[in-house]
CSV table of C-alpha atoms in Angstrom, one decimal:
chain,number,residue,atom,x,y,z
A,286,UNK,CA,-3.3,-1.1,-74.4
A,287,UNK,CA,-0.4,-0.5,-72.1
A,288,UNK,CA,-0.8,1.2,-68.7
A,289,UNK,CA,2.0,3.3,-67.4
A,290,UNK,CA,3.0,2.0,-63.9
A,291,UNK,CA,3.1,4.5,-61.1
A,292,UNK,CA,5.0,4.6,-57.9
A,293,UNK,CA,8.5,3.8,-56.6
A,294,UNK,CA,10.5,0.7,-57.1
A,295,UNK,CA,12.0,-1.1,-54.1
A,296,UNK,CA,15.5,0.1,-55.1
A,297,UNK,CA,14.5,3.8,-55.0
A,298,UNK,CA,12.8,3.4,-51.6
A,299,UNK,CA,15.9,1.7,-50.2
A,300,UNK,CA,18.2,4.5,-51.6
A,301,UNK,CA,16.0,7.1,-49.9
A,302,UNK,CA,16.1,5.1,-46.6
A,303,UNK,CA,19.9,4.9,-46.8
A,304,UNK,CA,20.2,8.7,-47.4
A,305,UNK,CA,17.9,9.5,-44.5
A,306,UNK,CA,19.9,7.1,-42.3
A,307,UNK,CA,23.2,8.8,-43.2
A,308,UNK,CA,21.7,12.2,-42.5
A,309,UNK,CA,20.3,11.0,-39.2
A,310,UNK,CA,23.6,9.6,-38.2
A,311,UNK,CA,25.3,13.0,-38.8
A,312,UNK,CA,22.5,15.1,-37.3
A,313,UNK,CA,21.6,13.4,-34.1
A,314,UNK,CA,25.1,13.7,-32.4
A,315,UNK,CA,25.3,17.4,-33.5
A,316,UNK,CA,21.8,18.0,-31.9
A,317,UNK,CA,23.0,16.2,-28.7
A,318,UNK,CA,26.0,18.6,-28.5
A,319,UNK,CA,23.8,21.5,-29.1
A,320,UNK,CA,21.3,20.5,-26.3
A,321,UNK,CA,24.2,20.0,-23.9
A,322,UNK,CA,25.8,23.4,-24.7
A,323,UNK,CA,22.4,25.0,-24.2
A,324,UNK,CA,21.9,23.4,-20.8
A,325,UNK,CA,25.5,24.4,-19.8
A,326,UNK,CA,25.0,28.0,-20.9
A,327,UNK,CA,21.8,28.3,-18.9
A,328,UNK,CA,23.6,26.9,-15.8
A,329,UNK,CA,26.5,29.3,-16.3
A,330,UNK,CA,24.0,32.2,-16.5
A,331,UNK,CA,22.3,30.9,-13.3
A,332,UNK,CA,25.8,30.7,-11.6
A,333,UNK,CA,26.6,34.3,-12.6
A,334,UNK,CA,23.2,35.6,-11.4
A,335,UNK,CA,23.6,33.8,-8.1
A,336,UNK,CA,27.1,35.3,-7.6
A,337,UNK,CA,25.6,38.8,-8.2
A,338,UNK,CA,23.0,37.9,-5.6
A,339,UNK,CA,25.7,36.8,-3.1
A,340,UNK,CA,27.6,40.1,-3.7
A,341,UNK,CA,24.5,42.1,-3.0
A,342,UNK,CA,24.0,40.2,0.3
A,343,UNK,CA,27.6,40.8,1.2
A,344,UNK,CA,27.2,44.5,0.6
A,345,UNK,CA,24.3,44.6,2.9
A,346,UNK,CA,25.6,42.5,5.8
A,347,UNK,CA,29.5,42.4,5.2
A,348,UNK,CA,29.2,38.5,5.3
A,349,UNK,CA,28.3,35.7,3.1
A,350,UNK,CA,27.0,33.6,6.1
A,351,UNK,CA,23.4,34.7,5.8
A,352,UNK,CA,23.1,33.2,2.4
A,353,UNK,CA,22.2,29.5,2.7
A,354,UNK,CA,21.0,27.1,0.1
A,355,UNK,CA,17.5,27.7,1.4
A,356,UNK,CA,18.0,31.4,0.8
A,357,UNK,CA,19.2,30.7,-2.8
A,358,UNK,CA,16.2,28.5,-3.3
A,359,UNK,CA,13.8,31.2,-2.2
A,360,UNK,CA,15.6,33.7,-4.4
A,361,UNK,CA,15.1,31.3,-7.4
A,362,UNK,CA,18.7,30.1,-7.8
A,363,UNK,CA,18.2,26.5,-6.7
A,364,UNK,CA,18.1,24.9,-10.2
A,365,UNK,CA,18.8,25.5,-13.7
A,366,UNK,CA,16.4,26.1,-15.7
A,367,UNK,CA,14.2,27.9,-13.2
A,368,UNK,CA,11.1,26.4,-14.6
A,369,UNK,CA,10.6,22.7,-15.7
A,370,UNK,CA,12.9,19.8,-15.0
A,371,UNK,CA,16.1,20.7,-13.3
A,372,UNK,CA,19.3,20.1,-15.5
A,373,UNK,CA,21.6,21.4,-12.9
A,374,UNK,CA,21.3,21.9,-9.2
A,375,UNK,CA,22.9,25.0,-7.7
A,376,UNK,CA,24.5,24.8,-4.3
A,377,UNK,CA,26.7,27.3,-2.2
A,378,UNK,CA,29.5,26.7,0.1
A,379,UNK,CA,30.4,29.8,2.0
A,380,UNK,CA,32.3,31.3,5.0
A,381,UNK,CA,32.1,34.9,6.2
A,382,UNK,CA,34.4,36.2,3.4
A,383,UNK,CA,34.3,33.5,0.7
A,384,UNK,CA,31.8,31.4,-1.3
A,385,UNK,CA,31.8,28.9,-4.0
A,386,UNK,CA,28.7,28.3,-6.1
A,387,UNK,CA,28.4,24.9,-7.8
A,388,UNK,CA,26.2,23.7,-10.6
A,389,UNK,CA,25.9,19.9,-10.5
A,390,UNK,CA,24.2,18.0,-13.3
A,391,UNK,CA,20.9,16.6,-12.3
A,392,UNK,CA,19.5,13.4,-13.8
A,393,UNK,CA,21.9,13.4,-16.7
A,394,UNK,CA,25.6,13.1,-17.5
A,395,UNK,CA,27.1,15.7,-19.6
A,396,UNK,CA,29.9,14.6,-21.9
A,397,UNK,CA,31.9,17.9,-21.3
A,398,UNK,CA,32.5,19.9,-18.2
A,399,UNK,CA,30.6,17.9,-15.6
A,400,UNK,CA,29.9,20.3,-12.6
A,401,UNK,CA,30.8,23.9,-12.9
A,402,UNK,CA,31.9,26.2,-10.2
A,403,UNK,CA,32.2,30.0,-9.5
A,404,UNK,CA,33.7,31.6,-6.4
A,405,UNK,CA,33.9,35.2,-4.9
A,406,UNK,CA,37.0,36.1,-6.9
A,407,UNK,CA,35.4,35.1,-10.2
A,408,UNK,CA,37.5,31.9,-10.5
A,409,UNK,CA,35.7,29.4,-12.7
A,410,UNK,CA,36.0,25.6,-12.5
A,411,UNK,CA,34.7,22.4,-13.8
A,412,UNK,CA,34.9,18.8,-12.6
A,413,UNK,CA,35.7,17.1,-15.8
A,414,UNK,CA,39.5,17.6,-16.3
A,415,UNK,CA,39.4,16.3,-19.9
A,416,UNK,CA,37.9,19.6,-20.9
A,417,UNK,CA,39.7,22.9,-20.2
A,418,UNK,CA,37.9,25.6,-18.1
A,419,UNK,CA,38.0,28.1,-20.9
A,420,UNK,CA,36.3,25.5,-23.2
A,421,UNK,CA,33.5,25.0,-20.7
A,422,UNK,CA,33.0,28.6,-19.8
A,423,UNK,CA,33.6,30.4,-23.1
A,424,UNK,CA,31.6,28.2,-25.6
């Protein structure tokens, strides 16, 4: 009597391993770009919220001087995301009539954009000159 063999041959297993390897080689870089873009979008949202906060303070006192990094921290604008590990640290540089908010990467190095900034006129910036400002702020 002959028994039918069951299972996979070594060749079949190696083909599956090769296919999984190819898929992983494609998927992991795309996933990394997605994560970086999500972190950047969260930092952009935090910069825009902090800018609104700065404008509300200016409306009250006619000056940006009272808003320090400590005030931004107590208002919840010190880091992005607000909860968990900081991916960007938010800082403010200000005079009586101007300010510049900056989101600096914290503990990681983004491939695109680097630090991002926003001033009282709505001018947007980034530290990585290899990527355009519109690419950093509009994606």
